Amino acid sequence: MDAHDRRKDRGTEALTCPDCRLELQDYLDGTLEKKRSLAVFLHLRDCEICHREQEALSRVFASLDALPAREAPAGFDAVVLAAVPFAAYRAMEPLRRARVPVYLERSFLPGWLRARVTRVSGTVVAVGAVGAWLAGFGPPWLPGVAAAGAVPELLVRLQGLGRRLVGAQKVGV
Ligand SMILES: [Zn+2]
């Protein structure tokens, strides 16, 4: 990197050579924002190496533009899609899921707790207890009943949330 790469030029942030190369295609397409385009222009004016790069790229673009337009052959999409190994991808689904921590596996919670009937009736009990408690009815242990009733649904949902978070992390890696 030359010294001139780091200087300021007419108030425009001077580009480094790698930055200039990254912007070259957009610069030639004319899609760069004005200030950025000026920065590339100034860099190209002063940097012999990037200037040569620009000329080479311009030649490539020109020869690409000169190519005759061609239609994709009939059935092109179908051929491409047929080449994608969807079946193999689906077959590996258990392997991908196996990387979730054990406590986030559905089977980590007992079946009776995961059962729809347990979760629904637990939630009904919890909502009823909270409602009665808010209305001023019932004994002082009612909030305890509400909490206990909410546990199955809460655990299942927390587990689901955990799985989604782990999944999101994997996608992000
Ligand atoms: Zn340069």
Short mmCIF file of C-alpha atoms and ligand atoms in Angstrom, two decimals:
data_model
loop_
_atom_site.label_atom_id
_atom_site.label_comp_id
_atom_site.label_asym_id
_atom_site.label_seq_id
_atom_site.Cartn_x
_atom_site.Cartn_y
_atom_site.Cartn_z
CA MET A 1 0.00 0.00 0.00
CA ASP A 2 1.47 3.37 -1.02
CA ALA A 3 1.58 6.46 1.14
CA HIS A 4 -0.90 8.21 -1.12
CA ASP A 5 -3.45 5.55 -0.26
CA ARG A 6 -3.84 7.01 3.20
CA ARG A 7 -3.99 10.70 2.42
CA LYS A 8 -7.06 12.88 2.18
CA ASP A 9 -7.75 14.29 -1.26
CA ARG A 10 -9.98 17.37 -1.69
CA GLY A 11 -11.90 16.46 1.44
CA THR A 12 -12.86 13.05 0.06
CA GLU A 13 -11.76 10.03 2.06
CA ALA A 14 -8.89 8.55 0.03
CA LEU A 15 -9.45 4.94 -0.97
CA THR A 16 -7.02 2.12 -0.38
CA CYS A 17 -6.21 -0.11 -3.34
CA PRO A 18 -8.29 -3.07 -2.02
CA ASP A 19 -11.27 -0.75 -1.42
CA CYS A 20 -10.88 0.69 -4.90
CA ARG A 21 -10.88 -2.79 -6.46
CA LEU A 22 -14.03 -3.67 -4.54
CA GLU A 23 -15.82 -0.62 -5.93
CA LEU A 24 -14.53 -0.89 -9.50
CA GLN A 25 -17.43 -2.86 -10.92
CA ASP A 26 -20.04 -0.53 -9.45
CA TYR A 27 -17.95 2.43 -10.56
CA LEU A 28 -17.95 1.19 -14.15
CA ASP A 29 -21.67 0.36 -13.95
CA GLY A 30 -22.27 3.93 -12.79
CA THR A 31 -24.18 2.74 -9.72
CA LEU A 32 -21.82 4.18 -7.10
CA GLU A 33 -22.97 6.99 -4.87
CA LYS A 34 -21.54 10.36 -6.05
CA LYS A 35 -19.00 10.93 -3.27
CA ARG A 36 -17.76 7.33 -3.46
CA SER A 37 -17.55 7.53 -7.23
CA LEU A 38 -15.39 10.64 -6.93
CA ALA A 39 -13.12 8.88 -4.45
CA VAL A 40 -12.66 6.00 -6.92
CA PHE A 41 -12.06 8.45 -9.76
CA LEU A 42 -9.36 10.26 -7.76
CA HIS A 43 -7.70 7.01 -6.75
CA LEU A 44 -7.69 5.74 -10.34
CA ARG A 45 -6.14 9.01 -11.49
CA ASP A 46 -3.21 8.61 -9.09
CA CYS A 47 -2.77 4.84 -8.86
CA GLU A 48 -1.23 3.18 -11.86
CA ILE A 49 -1.98 -0.36 -10.69
CA CYS A 50 -5.70 0.21 -10.06
CA HIS A 51 -5.91 2.17 -13.29
CA ARG A 52 -4.62 -0.85 -15.21
CA GLU A 53 -7.13 -3.01 -13.34
CA GLN A 54 -9.91 -0.67 -14.39
CA GLU A 55 -8.84 -0.84 -18.04
CA ALA A 56 -8.73 -4.63 -17.95
CA LEU A 57 -12.19 -4.77 -16.36
CA SER A 58 -13.53 -2.32 -18.93
CA ARG A 59 -12.25 -4.59 -21.69
CA VAL A 60 -13.96 -7.60 -20.10
CA PHE A 61 -17.24 -5.68 -19.81
CA ALA A 62 -16.96 -4.50 -23.40
CA SER A 63 -16.42 -8.02 -24.71
CA LEU A 64 -19.29 -9.32 -22.55
CA ASP A 65 -21.55 -6.61 -23.96
CA ALA A 66 -20.48 -7.63 -27.46
CA LEU A 67 -21.66 -11.23 -26.97
CA PRO A 68 -24.88 -12.10 -28.79
CA ALA A 69 -27.93 -12.49 -26.51
CA ARG A 70 -28.91 -16.13 -26.04
CA GLU A 71 -32.04 -17.74 -24.73
CA ALA A 72 -31.75 -20.47 -22.12
CA PRO A 73 -32.56 -23.86 -23.71
CA ALA A 74 -36.06 -25.24 -23.17
CA GLY A 75 -36.42 -27.02 -19.81
CA PHE A 76 -33.30 -25.35 -18.38
CA ASP A 77 -34.93 -24.64 -14.98
CA ALA A 78 -36.18 -28.21 -14.70
CA VAL A 79 -32.72 -29.63 -15.45
CA VAL A 80 -31.08 -27.38 -12.81
CA LEU A 81 -33.70 -28.23 -10.17
CA ALA A 82 -33.40 -31.94 -10.94
CA ALA A 83 -29.65 -31.69 -10.29
CA VAL A 84 -30.19 -30.34 -6.76
CA PRO A 85 -29.99 -33.24 -4.28
CA PHE A 86 -33.14 -32.38 -2.29
CA ALA A 87 -33.66 -35.99 -1.25
CA ALA A 88 -30.14 -36.27 0.20
CA TYR A 89 -30.59 -32.95 1.98
CA ARG A 90 -33.84 -34.11 3.56
CA ALA A 91 -32.34 -37.46 4.48
CA MET A 92 -29.70 -35.63 6.55
CA GLU A 93 -32.32 -33.73 8.56
CA PRO A 94 -31.94 -36.00 11.66
CA LEU A 95 -28.18 -35.44 11.60
CA ARG A 96 -28.62 -31.66 11.55
CA ARG A 97 -31.12 -31.81 14.37
CA ALA A 98 -28.90 -34.08 16.47
CA ARG A 99 -26.59 -31.13 17.07
CA VAL A 100 -29.12 -29.44 19.38
CA PRO A 101 -28.11 -29.80 23.07
CA VAL A 102 -29.84 -32.75 24.78
CA TYR A 103 -31.95 -30.58 27.11
CA LEU A 104 -33.44 -28.89 24.01
CA GLU A 105 -34.53 -32.23 22.48
CA ARG A 106 -38.30 -32.75 22.63
CA SER A 107 -37.78 -36.16 24.23
CA PHE A 108 -35.90 -34.53 27.16
CA LEU A 109 -39.29 -33.58 28.64
CA PRO A 110 -41.53 -36.53 29.69
CA GLY A 111 -44.27 -37.42 27.23
CA TRP A 112 -47.13 -36.73 29.66
CA LEU A 113 -45.82 -33.21 30.20
CA ARG A 114 -45.53 -32.58 26.47
CA ALA A 115 -49.02 -34.03 25.85
CA ARG A 116 -51.44 -31.51 24.48
CA VAL A 117 -54.03 -32.37 27.10
CA THR A 118 -51.57 -31.63 29.95
CA ARG A 119 -50.49 -28.34 28.43
CA VAL A 120 -54.01 -27.16 27.66
CA SER A 121 -55.53 -28.15 30.99
CA GLY A 122 -52.50 -26.73 32.82
CA THR A 123 -52.94 -23.42 31.02
CA VAL A 124 -56.69 -23.41 31.74
CA VAL A 125 -55.99 -24.03 35.46
CA ALA A 126 -53.33 -21.28 35.46
CA VAL A 127 -55.55 -18.73 33.72
CA GLY A 128 -58.48 -19.61 35.97
CA ALA A 129 -56.37 -19.33 39.11
CA VAL A 130 -54.88 -15.99 38.04
CA GLY A 131 -58.35 -14.71 37.17
CA ALA A 132 -59.78 -15.77 40.53
CA TRP A 133 -56.78 -14.33 42.36
CA LEU A 134 -57.04 -10.99 40.52
CA ALA A 135 -60.76 -10.88 41.29
CA GLY A 136 -59.91 -11.27 44.97
CA PHE A 137 -61.27 -14.79 45.38
CA GLY A 138 -59.64 -17.87 46.69
CA PRO A 139 -57.02 -18.88 49.22
CA PRO A 140 -53.44 -17.44 49.34
CA TRP A 141 -51.98 -20.55 47.65
CA LEU A 142 -53.84 -19.73 44.41
CA PRO A 143 -50.79 -18.08 42.74
CA GLY A 144 -48.92 -21.32 43.44
CA VAL A 145 -51.60 -23.26 41.57
CA ALA A 146 -51.38 -20.76 38.72
CA ALA A 147 -47.60 -21.16 38.50
CA ALA A 148 -47.80 -24.96 38.64
CA GLY A 149 -50.50 -25.01 35.94
CA ALA A 150 -48.39 -22.86 33.64
CA VAL A 151 -45.25 -25.01 33.99
CA PRO A 152 -45.88 -27.61 31.21
CA GLU A 153 -46.73 -25.06 28.53
CA LEU A 154 -43.89 -22.79 29.69
CA LEU A 155 -41.28 -25.58 29.58
CA VAL A 156 -42.34 -26.71 26.11
CA ARG A 157 -42.27 -23.14 24.82
CA LEU A 158 -38.89 -22.37 26.41
CA GLN A 159 -37.48 -25.50 24.83
CA GLY A 160 -38.84 -24.48 21.44
CA LEU A 161 -37.37 -21.02 21.86
CA GLY A 162 -34.01 -22.54 22.82
CA ARG A 163 -34.05 -24.74 19.72
CA ARG A 164 -34.81 -21.73 17.53
CA LEU A 165 -32.01 -19.71 19.16
CA VAL A 166 -29.51 -22.53 18.62
CA GLY A 167 -30.73 -22.87 15.04
CA ALA A 168 -30.36 -19.12 14.45
CA GLN A 169 -26.83 -19.24 15.86
CA LYS A 170 -25.89 -22.08 13.50
CA VAL A 171 -27.23 -20.17 10.53
CA GLY A 172 -25.27 -17.13 11.68
CA VAL A 173 -21.94 -19.00 11.90
ZN ZN B 1 -4.72 1.62 -6.15
#
